[in-house]
XYZ file of C-alpha atoms in Angstrom:
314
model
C 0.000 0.000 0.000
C 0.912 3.309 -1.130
C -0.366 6.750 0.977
C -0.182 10.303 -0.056
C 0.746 12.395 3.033
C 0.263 16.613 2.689
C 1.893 18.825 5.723
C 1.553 22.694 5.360
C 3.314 24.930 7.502
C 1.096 26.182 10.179
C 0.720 30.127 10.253
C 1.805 30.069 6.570
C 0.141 32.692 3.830
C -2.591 30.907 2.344
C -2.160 32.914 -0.740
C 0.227 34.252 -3.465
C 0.675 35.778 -6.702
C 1.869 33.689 -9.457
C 2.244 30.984 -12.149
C -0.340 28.621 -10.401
C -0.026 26.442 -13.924
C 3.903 25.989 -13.606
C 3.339 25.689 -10.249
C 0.891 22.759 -10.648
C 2.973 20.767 -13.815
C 6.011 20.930 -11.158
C 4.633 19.341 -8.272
C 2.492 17.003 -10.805
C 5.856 15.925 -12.262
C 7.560 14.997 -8.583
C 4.683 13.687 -7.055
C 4.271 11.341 -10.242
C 8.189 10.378 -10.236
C 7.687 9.578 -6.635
C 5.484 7.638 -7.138
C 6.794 5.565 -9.809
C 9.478 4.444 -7.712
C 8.232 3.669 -4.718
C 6.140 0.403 -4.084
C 5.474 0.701 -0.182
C 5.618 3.241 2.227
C 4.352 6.536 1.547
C 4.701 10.336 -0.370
C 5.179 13.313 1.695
C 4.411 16.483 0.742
C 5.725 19.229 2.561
C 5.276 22.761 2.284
C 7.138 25.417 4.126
C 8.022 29.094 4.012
C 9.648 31.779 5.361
C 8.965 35.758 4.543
C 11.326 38.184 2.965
C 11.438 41.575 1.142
C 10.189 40.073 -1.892
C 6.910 37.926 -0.457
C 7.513 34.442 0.360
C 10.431 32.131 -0.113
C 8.138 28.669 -0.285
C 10.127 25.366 0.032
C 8.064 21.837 -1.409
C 9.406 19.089 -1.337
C 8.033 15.230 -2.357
C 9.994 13.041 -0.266
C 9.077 8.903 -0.653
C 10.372 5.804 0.953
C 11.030 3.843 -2.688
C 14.049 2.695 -4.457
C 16.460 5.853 -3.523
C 19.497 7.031 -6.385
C 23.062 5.753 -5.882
C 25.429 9.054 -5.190
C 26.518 9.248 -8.822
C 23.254 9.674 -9.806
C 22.031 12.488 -7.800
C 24.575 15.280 -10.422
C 22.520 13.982 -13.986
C 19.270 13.038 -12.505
C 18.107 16.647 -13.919
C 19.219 16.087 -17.252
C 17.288 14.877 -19.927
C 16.918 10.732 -20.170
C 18.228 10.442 -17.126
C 17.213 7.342 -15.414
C 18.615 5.071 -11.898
C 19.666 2.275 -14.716
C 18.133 0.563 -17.305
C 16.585 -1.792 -15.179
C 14.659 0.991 -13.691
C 13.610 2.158 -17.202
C 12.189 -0.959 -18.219
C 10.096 -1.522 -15.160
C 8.984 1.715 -14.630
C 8.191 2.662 -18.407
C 10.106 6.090 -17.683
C 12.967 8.072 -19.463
C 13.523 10.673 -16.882
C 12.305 13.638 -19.128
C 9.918 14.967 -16.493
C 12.262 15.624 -14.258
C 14.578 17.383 -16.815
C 11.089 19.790 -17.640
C 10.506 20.455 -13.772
C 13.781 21.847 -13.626
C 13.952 24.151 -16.281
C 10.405 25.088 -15.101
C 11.776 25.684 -11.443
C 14.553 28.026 -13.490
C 12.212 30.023 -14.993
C 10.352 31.262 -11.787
C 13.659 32.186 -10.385
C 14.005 29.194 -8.160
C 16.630 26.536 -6.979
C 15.604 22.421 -7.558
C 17.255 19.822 -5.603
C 17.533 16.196 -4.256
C 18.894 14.503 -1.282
C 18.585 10.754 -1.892
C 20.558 7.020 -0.556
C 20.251 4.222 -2.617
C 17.552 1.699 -1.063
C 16.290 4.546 1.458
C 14.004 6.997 -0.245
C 14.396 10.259 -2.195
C 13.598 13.437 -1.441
C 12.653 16.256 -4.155
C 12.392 19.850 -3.319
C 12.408 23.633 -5.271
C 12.110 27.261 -3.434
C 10.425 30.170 -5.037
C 9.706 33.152 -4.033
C 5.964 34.787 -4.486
C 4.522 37.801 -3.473
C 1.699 37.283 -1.009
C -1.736 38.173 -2.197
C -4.204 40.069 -0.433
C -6.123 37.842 1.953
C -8.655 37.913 4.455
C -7.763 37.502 8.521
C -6.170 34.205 10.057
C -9.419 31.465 10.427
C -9.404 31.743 14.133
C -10.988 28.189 16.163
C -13.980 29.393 17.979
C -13.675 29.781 21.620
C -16.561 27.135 22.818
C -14.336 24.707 21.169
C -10.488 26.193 22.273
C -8.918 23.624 24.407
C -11.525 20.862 23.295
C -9.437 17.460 24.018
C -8.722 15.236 20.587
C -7.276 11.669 20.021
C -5.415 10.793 16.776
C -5.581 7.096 16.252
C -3.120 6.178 12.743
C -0.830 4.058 12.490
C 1.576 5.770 10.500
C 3.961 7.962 12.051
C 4.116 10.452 9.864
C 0.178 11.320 10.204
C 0.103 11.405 13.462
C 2.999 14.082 13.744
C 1.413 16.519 11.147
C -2.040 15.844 12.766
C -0.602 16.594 16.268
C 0.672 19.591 14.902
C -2.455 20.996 13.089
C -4.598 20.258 16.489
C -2.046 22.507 18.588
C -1.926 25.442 16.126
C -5.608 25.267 16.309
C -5.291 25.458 19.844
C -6.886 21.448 20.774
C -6.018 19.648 23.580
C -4.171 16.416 21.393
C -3.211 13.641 22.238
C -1.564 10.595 19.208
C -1.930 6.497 19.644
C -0.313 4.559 17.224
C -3.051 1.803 17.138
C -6.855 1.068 17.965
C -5.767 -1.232 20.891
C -3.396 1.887 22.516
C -6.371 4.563 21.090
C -9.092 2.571 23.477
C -6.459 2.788 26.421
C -6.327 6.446 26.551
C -10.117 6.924 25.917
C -11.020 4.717 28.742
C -8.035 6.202 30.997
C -9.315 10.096 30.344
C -13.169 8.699 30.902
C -11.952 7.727 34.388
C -9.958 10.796 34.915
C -12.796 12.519 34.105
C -11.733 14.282 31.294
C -13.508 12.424 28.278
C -12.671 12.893 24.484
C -13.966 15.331 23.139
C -13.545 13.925 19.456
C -11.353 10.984 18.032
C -10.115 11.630 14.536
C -9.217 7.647 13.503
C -7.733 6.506 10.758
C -9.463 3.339 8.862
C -6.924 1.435 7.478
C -4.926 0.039 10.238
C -3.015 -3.298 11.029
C -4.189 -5.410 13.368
C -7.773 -3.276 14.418
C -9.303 -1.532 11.782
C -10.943 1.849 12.435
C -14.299 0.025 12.187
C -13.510 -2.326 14.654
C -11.860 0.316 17.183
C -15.295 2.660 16.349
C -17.257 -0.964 16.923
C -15.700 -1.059 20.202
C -15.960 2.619 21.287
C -19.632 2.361 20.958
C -20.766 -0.975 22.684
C -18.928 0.326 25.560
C -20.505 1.975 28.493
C -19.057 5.673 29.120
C -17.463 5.965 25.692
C -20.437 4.933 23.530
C -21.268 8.573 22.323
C -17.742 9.576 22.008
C -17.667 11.753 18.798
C -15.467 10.034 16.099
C -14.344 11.460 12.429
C -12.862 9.084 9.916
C -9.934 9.382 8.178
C -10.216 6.655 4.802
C -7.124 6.757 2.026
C -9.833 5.615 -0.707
C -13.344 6.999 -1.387
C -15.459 4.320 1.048
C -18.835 5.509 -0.193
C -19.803 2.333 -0.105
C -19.356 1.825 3.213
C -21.859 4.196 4.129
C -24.352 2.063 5.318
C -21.586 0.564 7.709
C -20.740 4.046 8.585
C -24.090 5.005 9.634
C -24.278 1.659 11.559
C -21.277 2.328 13.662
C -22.147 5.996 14.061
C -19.430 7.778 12.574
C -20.337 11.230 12.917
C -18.045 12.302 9.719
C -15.731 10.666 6.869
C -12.595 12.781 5.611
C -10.739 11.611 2.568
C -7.091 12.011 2.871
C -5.333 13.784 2.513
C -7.434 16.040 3.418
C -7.710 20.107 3.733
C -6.628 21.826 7.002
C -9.461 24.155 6.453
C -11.687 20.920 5.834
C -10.514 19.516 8.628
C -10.614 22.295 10.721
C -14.575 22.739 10.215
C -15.424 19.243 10.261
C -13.892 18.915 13.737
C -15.376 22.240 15.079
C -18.980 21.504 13.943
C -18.582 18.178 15.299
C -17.631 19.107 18.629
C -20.222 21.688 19.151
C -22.905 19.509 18.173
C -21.629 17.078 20.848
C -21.448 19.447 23.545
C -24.494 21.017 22.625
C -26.451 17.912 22.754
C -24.934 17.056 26.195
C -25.026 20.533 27.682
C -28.318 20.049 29.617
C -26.948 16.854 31.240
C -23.201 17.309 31.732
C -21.698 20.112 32.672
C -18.070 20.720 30.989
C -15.404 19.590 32.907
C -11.787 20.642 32.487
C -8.521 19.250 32.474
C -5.800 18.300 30.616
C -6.351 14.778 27.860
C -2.226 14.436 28.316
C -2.502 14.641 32.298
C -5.232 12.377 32.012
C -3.735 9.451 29.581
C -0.950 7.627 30.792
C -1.152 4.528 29.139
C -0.653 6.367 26.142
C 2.891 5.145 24.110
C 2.573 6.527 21.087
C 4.471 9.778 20.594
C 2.009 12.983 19.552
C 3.529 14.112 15.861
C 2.553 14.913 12.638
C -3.581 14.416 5.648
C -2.071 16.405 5.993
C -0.885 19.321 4.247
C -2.141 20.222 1.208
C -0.626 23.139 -1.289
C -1.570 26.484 -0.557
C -3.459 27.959 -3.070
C -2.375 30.129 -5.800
C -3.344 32.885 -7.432
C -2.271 33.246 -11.019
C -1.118 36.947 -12.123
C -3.409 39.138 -13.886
């Protein structure tokens, strides 16, 4: 199995001025070489920047856990035909031309194209412009009847838990990461018995061992948990599944990777309609989800970034 990861900086512009169709056909071209060559694992794109007189420098890179390039590749692997070997060529029906385009598109915005790769580890792609920032409304703010609300981020893949962990605490949520269903249920019952209950789990489907469905299964035949709010993360469109969805309660599905912004409203509405529904008969209590969770082993880390948009110039 092969997942597509997306991490934007937190705080950064949502919005700048420029080629948005060179843009596109350059991280189109990485994403698709990464791709190629990588069987297992996953696709990371990451998205930083950092301001200066002239807008925003913007760093993306594609990094991948696939086949890697040998050391004496990494100096031709912009030219044109360039390929790993032969080998490569023939299996992955690929002459290497794409990445020869990205680079002279990269040139002609004025940027700087790279790689850092090891043979049999993974590659990592990146470029930096630099685009003016566009005009842009204020900073989406998390309203304050959900600030503090306490979240648990059930994936198993490392990587999604670290950017998740990091989008709940620049929207100012109370997060907490397990690395499976079994370690998820742990911490849910250990903050019910603290006394500091979930406020919403976000839980990814497609995990070894117990499923999302199962974990959710769980979660809801048992007694003190059962109307815990839970949004599902799926890799693939599971429209089918929406019967089974429905069945198990699931109070919203998220494809990933999906949108901060997405995200961000999904998991806001959903928490006020819990506590809202709950008001009347439980008061809020406070309290910390970390203080409350010690059987939690999973480290609190990382669908997602996704590109910022971009205007094109008029």
């Amino acid at each position: 199995d092969l997942e597509l990861i997306v991490r934007v900086q937190p705080g950064l512009d949502g919005q700048f001025v420029g080629d948005v169709g060179r843009i596109r056909q350059i991280v189109t071209n990485l994403l698709g070489n990464a791709v190629k060559f990588t069987d297992e694992g996953h696709v990371l794109v990451d998205v930083t920047g950092e301001r200066v007189p002239a807008g925003t420098k913007l760093t993306i890179s594609v990094t991948d856990t696939g086949i890697g390039l040998a050391e004496d590749k990494l100096k031709v692997v912009f030219e044109k035909f360039s390929q790993v070997d032969t080998s490569s060529t023939r299996r992955h029906e690929g002459t290497g031309l794409g990445l020869a385009i990205t680079s002279r598109l990269v040139e002609m915005m004025g940027g700087e194209i790279g790689v850092d790769s090891a043979e049999g580890k993974g590659s990592t792609f990146w470029f930096t412009i630099t685009l003016p920032r566009a005009e842009q409304g204020g900073q989406r703010i998390t309203p304050v009847d959900v600030t503090g609300a306490r979240v648990l981020i059930v994936d198993d893949n490392a990587v999604n838990r670290s950017i998740l962990s990091e989008q709940m605490a620049s929207w100012m949520f109370d997060s907490c990461a397990a690395e499976s269903g079994a370690e998820g249920l742990k911490v849910l019952i250990a903050a019910a018995a603290y006394g500091v209950p979930v406020d919403c789990v976000v839980l990814d489907y497609q995990m070894p061992g117990m499923t999302g469905a199962e974990m959710a299964r769980i979660v809801r035949n048992t007694a003190g948990l059962a109307h815990t709010p839970i949004i599902m993360l799926t890799s693939v469109d599971q429209s089918l599944a929406n019967t089974t969805y429905r069945d198990l309660g699931i109070d919203a599905q998220l494809i990933k990777p999906a949108r901060s912004s997405v995200l961000l409203e999904t998991l806001v509405a959903t928490i006020q309609r819990h506590r809202h529904s709950s008001a009347a008969a439980q008061p809020a209590v406070g309290g910390s989800l970390t203080q409350a969770a010690p059987a939690r082993t999973a480290t609190s880390d990382r669908a997602m970034l996704q590109p910022p948009p971009v205007r094109a110039r008029q």
